[in-house]
Short mmCIF file of C-alpha atoms and ligand atoms in Angstrom, two decimals:
data_model
loop_
_atom_site.label_atom_id
_atom_site.label_comp_id
_atom_site.label_asym_id
_atom_site.label_seq_id
_atom_site.Cartn_x
_atom_site.Cartn_y
_atom_site.Cartn_z
CA UNK A 32 9.50 -47.35 23.67
CA UNK A 33 11.33 -46.75 20.40
CA UNK A 34 12.47 -43.11 20.13
CA UNK A 35 10.64 -41.17 17.42
CA UNK A 36 12.73 -40.73 14.32
CA UNK A 37 10.20 -38.80 12.29
CA UNK A 38 11.17 -35.32 13.50
CA UNK A 39 14.48 -33.49 13.53
CA UNK A 40 14.07 -33.22 17.31
CA UNK A 41 13.04 -36.88 17.66
CA UNK A 42 16.14 -37.75 19.66
CA UNK A 43 14.72 -36.16 22.78
CA UNK A 44 11.17 -37.40 22.43
CA UNK A 45 9.59 -40.68 23.39
CA UNK A 46 6.26 -40.21 21.59
CA UNK A 47 5.31 -39.23 18.08
CA UNK A 48 3.64 -35.88 17.64
CA UNK A 49 -0.13 -35.90 18.06
CA UNK A 50 -1.74 -35.58 14.68
CA UNK A 51 -3.86 -32.67 15.86
CA UNK A 52 -0.69 -30.86 16.87
CA UNK A 53 0.80 -31.50 13.46
CA UNK A 54 -2.23 -29.90 11.84
CA UNK A 55 -2.42 -27.09 14.35
CA UNK A 56 1.21 -26.07 14.26
CA UNK A 57 2.07 -26.52 10.62
CA UNK A 58 2.78 -23.46 8.51
CA UNK A 59 3.87 -25.06 5.28
CA UNK A 60 0.41 -24.64 3.80
CA UNK A 61 1.10 -20.90 3.66
CA UNK A 62 4.83 -20.35 4.21
CA UNK A 63 5.67 -22.33 1.10
CA UNK A 64 5.25 -18.92 -0.49
CA UNK A 65 8.80 -18.33 0.83
CA UNK A 66 10.23 -21.41 -0.89
CA UNK A 67 12.29 -19.67 -3.55
CA UNK A 68 13.80 -17.32 -1.00
CA UNK A 69 14.54 -20.27 1.27
CA UNK A 70 16.33 -22.15 -1.50
CA UNK A 71 18.43 -19.12 -2.33
CA UNK A 72 19.24 -18.71 1.31
CA UNK A 73 20.26 -22.38 1.64
CA UNK A 74 22.65 -21.91 -1.22
CA UNK A 75 24.23 -18.82 0.32
CA UNK A 76 24.50 -20.60 3.65
CA UNK A 77 26.16 -23.60 1.99
CA UNK A 78 28.70 -21.24 0.44
CA UNK A 79 29.40 -19.75 3.85
CA UNK A 80 29.84 -23.25 5.31
CA UNK A 81 32.25 -24.11 2.52
CA UNK A 82 34.19 -20.92 3.15
CA UNK A 83 34.32 -21.77 6.86
CA UNK A 84 35.70 -25.22 6.06
CA UNK A 85 32.64 -27.01 7.44
CA UNK A 86 31.58 -28.40 4.08
CA UNK A 87 33.92 -30.05 1.62
CA UNK A 88 33.90 -29.03 -2.05
CA UNK A 89 32.18 -32.31 -2.79
CA UNK A 90 29.45 -31.71 -0.14
CA UNK A 91 28.90 -28.23 -1.51
CA UNK A 92 28.57 -29.46 -5.09
CA UNK A 93 25.98 -31.99 -4.09
CA UNK A 94 24.05 -29.44 -2.09
CA UNK A 95 24.06 -27.04 -4.99
CA UNK A 96 22.85 -29.70 -7.39
CA UNK A 97 20.17 -30.85 -4.94
CA UNK A 98 18.94 -27.30 -4.39
CA UNK A 99 18.73 -26.66 -8.13
CA UNK A 100 16.55 -29.72 -8.50
CA UNK A 101 14.38 -28.63 -5.61
CA UNK A 102 14.01 -25.20 -7.15
CA UNK A 103 12.77 -26.79 -10.35
CA UNK A 104 10.34 -28.98 -8.44
CA UNK A 105 8.96 -25.98 -6.58
CA UNK A 106 8.58 -23.88 -9.72
CA UNK A 107 7.08 -26.62 -11.83
CA UNK A 108 4.85 -28.01 -9.10
CA UNK A 109 5.88 -31.58 -8.28
CA UNK A 110 7.62 -30.71 -5.01
CA UNK A 111 6.14 -33.10 -2.42
CA UNK A 112 5.07 -30.71 0.35
CA UNK A 113 4.58 -32.53 3.66
CA UNK A 114 2.57 -31.10 6.52
CA UNK A 115 4.25 -33.40 9.00
CA UNK A 116 7.46 -31.53 8.21
CA UNK A 117 5.84 -28.41 9.58
CA UNK A 118 7.22 -25.57 7.57
CA UNK A 119 8.93 -24.54 4.37
CA UNK A 120 12.40 -24.70 5.94
CA UNK A 121 12.13 -28.30 7.15
CA UNK A 122 10.47 -29.39 3.93
CA UNK A 123 13.31 -28.11 1.83
CA UNK A 124 16.00 -29.43 4.14
CA UNK A 125 14.38 -32.87 4.32
CA UNK A 126 14.00 -33.03 0.58
CA UNK A 127 17.65 -32.13 0.16
CA UNK A 128 18.72 -34.89 2.51
CA UNK A 129 16.39 -37.30 0.74
CA UNK A 130 18.13 -36.45 -2.51
CA UNK A 131 21.78 -36.29 -1.48
CA UNK A 132 22.07 -37.97 1.93
CA UNK A 133 24.63 -36.86 4.49
CA UNK A 134 25.74 -33.70 2.73
CA UNK A 135 22.13 -32.48 3.01
CA UNK A 136 22.07 -33.34 6.69
CA UNK A 137 25.04 -31.00 7.19
CA UNK A 138 23.32 -27.90 5.89
CA UNK A 139 21.67 -27.05 9.18
CA UNK A 140 25.06 -26.51 10.82
CA UNK A 141 25.41 -22.98 12.19
CA UNK A 142 21.87 -21.86 11.67
CA UNK A 143 18.39 -22.06 13.13
CA UNK A 144 14.96 -21.75 11.65
CA UNK A 145 14.77 -18.56 13.67
CA UNK A 146 17.36 -16.80 11.58
CA UNK A 147 16.17 -18.60 8.47
CA UNK A 148 12.60 -17.39 8.67
CA UNK A 149 13.65 -13.81 9.39
CA UNK A 150 15.98 -13.93 6.39
CA UNK A 151 13.38 -15.38 4.04
CA UNK A 152 10.82 -12.80 5.09
CA UNK A 153 13.18 -9.91 4.53
CA UNK A 154 14.15 -11.22 1.11
CA UNK A 155 10.52 -11.78 0.21
CA UNK A 156 9.54 -8.31 1.36
CA UNK A 157 12.26 -6.60 -0.60
CA UNK A 158 10.91 -8.12 -3.81
CA UNK A 159 7.33 -7.34 -2.91
CA UNK A 160 8.04 -3.76 -1.97
CA UNK A 161 9.82 -3.21 -5.26
CA UNK A 162 6.68 -4.42 -6.98
CA UNK A 163 4.39 -2.22 -4.87
CA UNK A 164 6.59 0.81 -5.42
CA UNK A 165 6.37 0.32 -9.15
CA UNK A 166 2.59 -0.20 -9.06
CA UNK A 167 2.33 3.03 -7.09
CA UNK A 168 4.41 4.77 -9.71
CA UNK A 169 2.11 3.65 -12.51
CA UNK A 170 -0.89 4.82 -10.50
CA UNK A 171 0.69 8.22 -9.86
CA UNK A 172 1.50 8.62 -13.52
CA UNK A 173 -2.08 7.77 -14.43
CA UNK A 174 -3.25 10.52 -12.08
CA UNK A 175 -0.81 13.01 -13.59
CA UNK A 176 -2.01 12.16 -17.09
CA UNK A 177 -5.61 12.67 -15.95
CA UNK A 178 -4.62 15.96 -14.34
CA UNK A 179 -3.07 17.13 -17.57
CA UNK A 180 -6.37 16.54 -19.37
CA UNK A 181 -8.51 18.24 -16.75
CA UNK A 182 -6.87 21.55 -15.98
CA UNK A 183 -9.88 23.31 -17.49
CA UNK A 184 -12.55 21.25 -15.80
CA UNK A 185 -14.16 23.08 -12.91
CA UNK A 186 -16.13 21.28 -10.19
CA UNK A 187 -17.12 22.05 -6.65
CA UNK A 188 -14.89 20.88 -3.84
CA UNK A 189 -16.95 19.49 -0.98
CA UNK A 190 -16.29 19.87 2.69
CA UNK A 191 -18.67 17.99 5.00
CA UNK A 192 -20.00 16.71 1.67
CA UNK A 193 -21.54 20.15 1.14
CA UNK A 194 -20.54 22.23 -1.84
CA UNK A 195 -17.67 24.37 -0.66
CA UNK A 196 -15.63 26.14 -3.34
CA UNK A 197 -14.90 25.64 -7.03
CA UNK A 198 -11.67 23.82 -7.89
CA UNK A 199 -9.99 22.55 -11.02
CA UNK A 200 -10.33 18.79 -11.46
CA UNK A 201 -6.60 18.59 -12.16
CA UNK A 202 -6.01 19.97 -8.68
CA UNK A 203 -8.08 17.10 -7.25
CA UNK A 204 -6.16 14.43 -9.17
CA UNK A 205 -2.86 15.99 -8.13
CA UNK A 206 -3.97 15.80 -4.51
CA UNK A 207 -4.22 12.02 -4.73
CA UNK A 208 -1.02 11.81 -6.72
CA UNK A 209 0.65 13.63 -3.84
CA UNK A 210 -0.86 11.24 -1.27
CA UNK A 211 0.39 8.23 -3.23
CA UNK A 212 3.80 9.83 -3.51
CA UNK A 213 4.02 10.05 0.26
CA UNK A 214 2.85 6.43 0.49
CA UNK A 215 5.63 5.46 -1.90
CA UNK A 216 8.19 7.28 0.21
CA UNK A 217 6.94 5.42 3.28
CA UNK A 218 7.45 2.07 1.54
CA UNK A 219 10.93 3.08 0.39
CA UNK A 220 11.81 4.15 3.90
CA UNK A 221 10.57 0.84 5.34
CA UNK A 222 12.59 -0.96 2.67
CA UNK A 223 15.81 0.50 4.07
CA UNK A 224 15.16 -1.11 7.43
CA UNK A 225 14.20 -4.41 5.84
CA UNK A 226 17.41 -4.57 3.87
CA UNK A 227 19.60 -6.27 6.52
CA UNK A 228 20.84 -9.81 6.75
CA UNK A 229 19.78 -11.76 9.87
CA UNK A 230 21.42 -15.02 8.71
CA UNK A 231 24.12 -16.14 11.16
CA UNK A 232 22.13 -14.93 14.16
CA UNK A 233 21.26 -18.55 14.89
CA UNK A 234 18.44 -19.26 17.33
CA UNK A 235 19.10 -16.15 19.41
CA UNK A 236 22.72 -15.62 20.39
CA UNK A 237 24.67 -15.97 17.15
CA UNK A 238 26.55 -19.06 15.98
CA UNK A 239 29.77 -20.66 17.11
CA UNK A 240 31.08 -21.43 13.64
CA UNK A 241 33.13 -19.15 11.50
CA UNK A 242 30.27 -17.88 9.34
CA UNK A 243 30.96 -14.72 7.38
CA UNK A 244 27.69 -12.83 7.66
CA UNK A 245 28.92 -10.04 5.40
CA UNK A 246 29.63 -12.62 2.74
CA UNK A 247 26.09 -14.11 2.90
CA UNK A 248 24.66 -10.57 2.94
CA UNK A 249 26.39 -9.89 -0.37
CA UNK A 250 25.21 -13.19 -1.82
CA UNK A 251 21.62 -12.47 -0.83
CA UNK A 252 21.63 -8.86 -1.97
CA UNK A 253 21.38 -7.30 1.49
CA UNK A 254 23.23 -4.02 1.83
CA UNK A 255 23.57 -4.34 5.62
CA UNK A 256 24.07 -7.03 8.25
CA UNK A 257 21.77 -7.03 11.27
CA UNK A 258 23.65 -5.85 14.33
CA UNK A 259 22.13 -7.84 17.15
CA UNK A 260 21.27 -11.53 17.05
CA UNK A 261 18.56 -11.29 19.71
CA UNK A 262 16.72 -8.56 17.91
CA UNK A 263 17.13 -9.95 14.44
CA UNK A 264 15.68 -13.36 15.29
CA UNK A 265 12.69 -11.98 17.11
CA UNK A 266 11.79 -8.61 15.69
CA UNK A 267 8.90 -8.29 13.30
CA UNK A 268 8.76 -4.51 13.44
CA UNK A 269 9.53 -4.42 9.75
CA UNK A 270 6.38 -6.42 9.09
CA UNK A 271 4.30 -4.10 11.25
CA UNK A 272 5.74 -1.17 9.31
CA UNK A 273 4.89 -2.68 5.97
CA UNK A 274 1.38 -3.48 7.15
CA UNK A 275 1.00 0.12 8.26
CA UNK A 276 2.21 1.33 4.86
CA UNK A 277 -0.33 -1.00 3.23
CA UNK A 278 -3.10 0.23 5.52
CA UNK A 279 -2.51 3.90 4.86
CA UNK A 280 -2.20 3.38 1.11
CA UNK A 281 -5.40 1.34 1.25
CA UNK A 282 -7.09 4.19 3.10
CA UNK A 283 -6.18 6.60 0.29
CA UNK A 284 -7.43 4.15 -2.31
CA UNK A 285 -10.62 3.75 -0.33
CA UNK A 286 -11.28 7.48 -0.11
CA UNK A 287 -10.64 7.91 -3.80
CA UNK A 288 -13.01 4.99 -4.44
CA UNK A 289 -15.68 6.58 -2.31
CA UNK A 290 -15.48 9.85 -4.26
CA UNK A 291 -15.69 8.07 -7.58
CA UNK A 292 -18.59 5.91 -6.44
CA UNK A 293 -20.49 9.05 -5.44
CA UNK A 294 -19.51 10.85 -8.61
CA UNK A 295 -20.74 7.95 -10.72
CA UNK A 296 -24.20 8.05 -9.08
CA UNK A 297 -27.09 9.53 -10.99
CA UNK A 298 -27.35 12.24 -8.33
CA UNK A 299 -23.85 13.54 -9.03
CA UNK A 300 -23.40 12.41 -12.61
CA UNK A 301 -19.80 13.68 -12.61
CA UNK A 302 -18.14 10.61 -14.13
CA UNK A 303 -18.86 7.47 -16.10
CA UNK A 304 -17.01 4.33 -15.12
CA UNK A 305 -15.82 1.94 -17.81
CA UNK A 306 -18.41 -0.79 -18.50
CA UNK A 307 -15.80 -3.49 -18.45
CA UNK A 308 -15.01 -2.71 -14.82
CA UNK A 309 -18.60 -2.67 -13.61
CA UNK A 310 -21.24 -5.32 -13.14
CA UNK A 311 -24.99 -5.33 -13.56
CA UNK A 312 -27.81 -6.52 -11.39
CA UNK A 313 -29.55 -9.84 -11.79
CA UNK A 314 -32.86 -8.16 -11.12
CA UNK A 315 -32.66 -4.44 -11.97
CA UNK A 316 -31.83 -4.00 -15.65
CA UNK A 317 -30.83 -0.35 -15.30
CA UNK A 318 -28.02 -1.00 -12.82
CA UNK A 319 -24.31 -0.52 -13.44
CA UNK A 320 -22.50 -1.15 -10.21
CA UNK A 321 -19.04 0.14 -9.32
CA UNK A 322 -17.91 -3.17 -7.83
CA UNK A 323 -14.18 -2.73 -8.32
CA UNK A 324 -14.24 0.53 -6.39
CA UNK A 325 -16.51 -0.89 -3.72
CA UNK A 326 -14.16 -3.82 -3.22
CA UNK A 327 -11.13 -1.58 -3.04
CA UNK A 328 -12.96 0.31 -0.31
CA UNK A 329 -14.07 -2.91 1.39
CA UNK A 330 -10.70 -4.61 1.27
CA UNK A 331 -9.18 -1.70 3.15
CA UNK A 332 -10.84 -3.23 6.22
CA UNK A 333 -8.60 -6.26 5.89
CA UNK A 334 -5.52 -4.11 5.57
CA UNK A 335 -6.40 -2.49 8.88
CA UNK A 336 -7.22 -5.84 10.46
CA UNK A 337 -3.88 -7.32 9.43
CA UNK A 338 -2.01 -4.39 10.96
CA UNK A 339 -3.89 -4.77 14.23
CA UNK A 340 -3.23 -8.54 14.20
CA UNK A 341 0.50 -8.10 13.97
CA UNK A 342 0.70 -5.36 16.57
CA UNK A 343 -1.35 -7.48 18.96
CA UNK A 344 0.75 -10.53 18.19
CA UNK A 345 3.93 -8.70 19.17
CA UNK A 346 2.90 -6.78 22.23
CA UNK A 347 3.29 -9.35 24.99
CA UNK A 348 6.05 -11.62 23.72
CA UNK A 349 8.97 -12.39 25.98
CA UNK A 350 12.31 -11.82 24.32
CA UNK A 351 13.31 -13.48 21.89
CA UNK A 352 11.77 -15.94 19.36
CA UNK A 353 8.39 -17.44 20.26
CA UNK A 354 6.28 -19.64 18.07
CA UNK A 355 3.58 -16.97 18.08
CA UNK A 356 5.71 -15.24 15.46
CA UNK A 357 4.67 -17.82 12.91
CA UNK A 358 1.33 -16.00 12.88
CA UNK A 359 3.01 -13.06 11.14
CA UNK A 360 2.80 -14.59 7.70
CA UNK A 361 -0.84 -14.83 6.77
CA UNK A 362 -1.62 -11.17 7.55
CA UNK A 363 1.50 -10.14 5.69
CA UNK A 364 0.81 -12.22 2.60
CA UNK A 365 -2.82 -11.16 2.61
CA UNK A 366 -2.03 -7.44 2.82
CA UNK A 367 0.55 -7.57 0.06
CA UNK A 368 -1.78 -9.50 -2.24
CA UNK A 369 -4.74 -7.28 -1.40
CA UNK A 370 -2.88 -4.02 -1.88
CA UNK A 371 -1.38 -5.07 -5.19
CA UNK A 372 -4.84 -6.00 -6.46
CA UNK A 373 -6.31 -2.71 -5.31
CA UNK A 374 -3.53 -0.67 -6.92
CA UNK A 375 -4.09 -2.42 -10.23
CA UNK A 376 -7.87 -2.07 -9.95
CA UNK A 377 -7.69 1.65 -9.25
CA UNK A 378 -5.34 2.25 -12.14
CA UNK A 379 -7.72 0.47 -14.51
CA UNK A 380 -10.70 2.49 -13.28
CA UNK A 381 -8.82 5.77 -13.69
CA UNK A 382 -7.62 4.87 -17.15
CA UNK A 383 -11.18 4.29 -18.30
CA UNK A 384 -12.79 7.18 -16.42
CA UNK A 385 -15.01 9.54 -18.45
CA UNK A 386 -15.45 13.00 -17.03
CA UNK A 387 -18.83 14.73 -17.46
CA UNK A 388 -17.42 18.19 -17.58
CA UNK A 389 -20.74 19.99 -17.99
CA UNK A 390 -22.30 18.42 -14.92
CA UNK A 391 -19.27 19.30 -12.90
CA UNK A 392 -19.14 22.95 -13.81
CA UNK A 393 -22.86 23.47 -13.43
CA UNK A 394 -22.63 22.28 -9.83
CA UNK A 395 -19.69 24.56 -9.13
CA UNK A 396 -21.62 27.85 -9.20
CA UNK A 397 -24.29 29.12 -6.84
CA UNK A 398 -23.46 29.28 -3.18
CA UNK A 399 -20.02 27.76 -3.77
CA UNK A 400 -19.09 31.24 -4.96
CA UNK A 401 -20.09 33.37 -2.02
CA UNK A 402 -16.92 32.95 0.05
CA UNK A 403 -15.42 35.27 -2.51
CA UNK A 404 -18.04 37.94 -1.87
CA UNK A 405 -16.92 37.98 1.77
CA UNK A 406 -13.31 38.01 0.67
CA UNK A 407 -14.14 40.87 -1.69
CA UNK A 408 -15.42 42.94 1.21
CA UNK A 409 -12.46 41.94 3.36
CA UNK A 410 -10.19 43.10 0.54
CA UNK A 411 -11.88 46.50 0.81
CA UNK A 412 -11.02 46.81 4.49
CA UNK A 413 -14.11 45.35 6.16
CA UNK A 414 -13.00 42.96 8.94
CA UNK A 415 -13.51 39.41 7.67
CA UNK A 416 -15.85 38.42 10.50
CA UNK A 417 -18.16 41.31 9.60
CA UNK A 418 -17.89 40.54 5.90
CA UNK A 419 -18.80 36.92 6.61
CA UNK A 420 -21.87 38.08 8.52
CA UNK A 421 -22.97 40.42 5.73
CA UNK A 422 -22.69 37.69 3.12
CA UNK A 423 -24.43 35.27 5.50
CA UNK A 424 -27.50 37.50 5.52
CA UNK A 425 -27.22 37.79 1.76
CA UNK A 426 -27.37 33.98 1.55
CA UNK A 427 -30.41 33.93 3.83
CA UNK A 428 -32.05 36.53 1.58
CA UNK A 429 -31.32 34.51 -1.56
CA UNK A 430 -32.62 31.30 0.01
CA UNK A 431 -35.83 33.04 0.93
CA UNK A 432 -36.24 34.49 -2.55
CA UNK A 433 -35.33 31.20 -4.17
CA UNK A 434 -32.60 32.95 -6.17
CA UNK A 435 -29.04 32.04 -7.04
CA UNK A 436 -26.11 34.39 -6.31
CA UNK A 437 -25.51 34.73 -10.06
CA UNK A 438 -28.95 36.34 -10.39
CA UNK A 439 -28.15 39.18 -7.99
CA UNK A 440 -28.27 42.75 -9.24
CA UNK A 441 -25.87 45.44 -8.11
CA UNK A 442 -28.76 47.26 -6.38
CA UNK A 443 -29.57 44.19 -4.32
CA UNK A 444 -25.91 43.74 -3.43
CA UNK A 445 -25.61 47.34 -2.34
CA UNK A 446 -28.46 46.93 0.15
CA UNK A 447 -26.13 44.57 2.02
CA UNK A 448 -23.00 46.70 1.77
CA UNK A 449 -22.14 49.98 0.10
CA UNK A 450 -18.69 48.53 -0.60
CA UNK A 451 -20.05 46.24 -3.32
CA UNK A 452 -19.31 47.47 -6.85
CA UNK A 453 -19.92 46.11 -10.33
CA UNK A 454 -16.72 43.99 -10.20
CA UNK A 455 -18.31 42.04 -7.34
CA UNK A 456 -20.91 40.72 -9.80
CA UNK A 457 -18.17 39.66 -12.20
CA UNK A 458 -16.75 37.53 -9.44
CA UNK A 459 -19.74 35.27 -9.49
CA UNK A 460 -18.35 32.72 -11.91
CA UNK A 461 -16.81 29.36 -10.88
CA UNK A 462 -13.73 29.60 -13.04
CA UNK A 463 -12.95 33.12 -11.96
CA UNK A 464 -13.40 32.18 -8.32
CA UNK A 465 -11.07 29.22 -8.73
CA UNK A 466 -8.48 31.38 -10.41
CA UNK A 467 -8.34 33.79 -7.52
CA UNK A 468 -6.61 31.05 -5.47
CA UNK A 469 -3.18 31.93 -6.73
CA UNK A 470 -1.43 31.06 -3.50
CA UNK A 471 1.25 28.33 -3.64
CA UNK A 472 -0.62 25.01 -3.65
CA UNK A 473 -3.93 26.67 -4.65
CA UNK A 474 -6.36 25.88 -7.43
CA UNK A 475 -5.80 28.86 -9.79
CA UNK A 476 -4.99 27.79 -13.33
CA UNK A 477 -1.45 29.15 -13.33
CA UNK A 478 -0.73 27.46 -10.00
CA UNK A 479 -2.24 24.14 -11.07
CA UNK A 480 -0.17 24.24 -14.25
CA UNK A 481 2.95 24.93 -12.23
CA UNK A 482 2.18 22.01 -9.88
CA UNK A 483 1.43 19.81 -12.87
CA UNK A 484 4.81 20.61 -14.41
CA UNK A 485 6.52 19.70 -11.15
CA UNK A 486 4.58 16.43 -10.96
CA UNK A 487 5.42 15.59 -14.58
CA UNK A 488 9.07 16.21 -13.97
CA UNK A 489 9.05 14.12 -10.81
CA UNK A 490 7.30 11.26 -12.59
CA UNK A 491 9.59 11.46 -15.59
CA UNK A 492 6.68 12.32 -17.92
N1 LIG B 530 7.70 -21.79 10.99
C1 LIG B 530 8.39 -21.01 11.97
C2 LIG B 530 7.92 -19.56 11.87
O1 LIG B 530 7.37 -19.21 10.89
C3 LIG B 530 9.85 -21.06 11.73
C4 LIG B 530 10.68 -20.89 12.94
C5 LIG B 530 10.47 -22.02 13.85
N2 LIG B 530 11.33 -21.96 14.97
C6 LIG B 530 11.14 -22.71 16.05
N3 LIG B 530 11.99 -22.57 16.99
N4 LIG B 530 10.14 -23.57 16.16
O2 LIG B 530 8.10 -18.79 12.78
#
């Protein structure tokens, strides 16, 4: 039988690849997303081959010209992607050889797709993380701007979704700004580990040509060179890390979405969402649905799923490269795309958010104030546990009478404890209660303003 000539490995094979296998194993349908990184990498590798004396000046010039053309074809669309060429790397290499002949066929000297794919992915991730970090920054700034406008808005904080204690709305927005700041730091930290050059690691053991890996690192913008060829051709820890960063950021976005969805309900009536970000119902004319927020919440499921996929993918692999690793791309691409969309969506919602100040403050009184009656007694020397019990029976009394704490008289208070004085009644006001939390990180006005100033400075606002 004629040996197959269709594949780069055809020399060893006596049959053509089964067409099912071609379909099943191809990755070009999705890894072509790495094409521009791959072209850049080819160019850097060609320079290294020239430097090592493996390519002549003439070969190099042709390769450079061919790659420029390919870059244009990829950007403008006419690049002829072929599934039978499996992946982005073989497509680009084959196209180069088609264009320039033998010089193109030399480019695969001293490399493997194993170091190529790891290099492309790291390059791709660096760009994507820069984008995510800047989207996070815009979101944090939006939250700080909202906080600046809402220092004087009082609402109840909920624990167990029961009214707990009054807080300033600015304090709430700054909480999420803080969470997104930590998320940003996690991405930046992951970025440091991504920023190493695997090229020159070959298939697993390094290459036996005089390739200057520090030189290609500089050309590709990596600040470090990976230190072990086995690890750098087979490790996808950096992808797992990024997927974790995406998942945790998604979780924050989802919790913020959930609050805003509740707050926009008629029952809460705390906020109005911008019309242009909501949709109506085809049957119920009164409806205005918070779809963007619901989808941010829903898409968080995928971010988790992608993280679990990659961790599961990696757990049983023998060292070093295995084809299983090709399955790293779709979860990665999906999470990056999903998170970027959610970050933009959340920013748009926040920018158009209308706060219904009156509804917020009128929910912040009542029983949300009574912790401070217990604290008042504790401040007068009654052990807190006893004070809590006293105020507990006061609550039971009020519930039975159908009265609010604000309607209490001093006489009534005194029947629960002689320690209550007139100033205890003055406590029963949401703003005053909030402003008693003067502790570092608390919700008192002066503390919120201090935290706001710090946040503004940190965000360059
Ligand atoms: N498409 C492959 C991947 O994404 C590239 C590396 C292929 N290496 C191999 N030895 N078959 O993992």
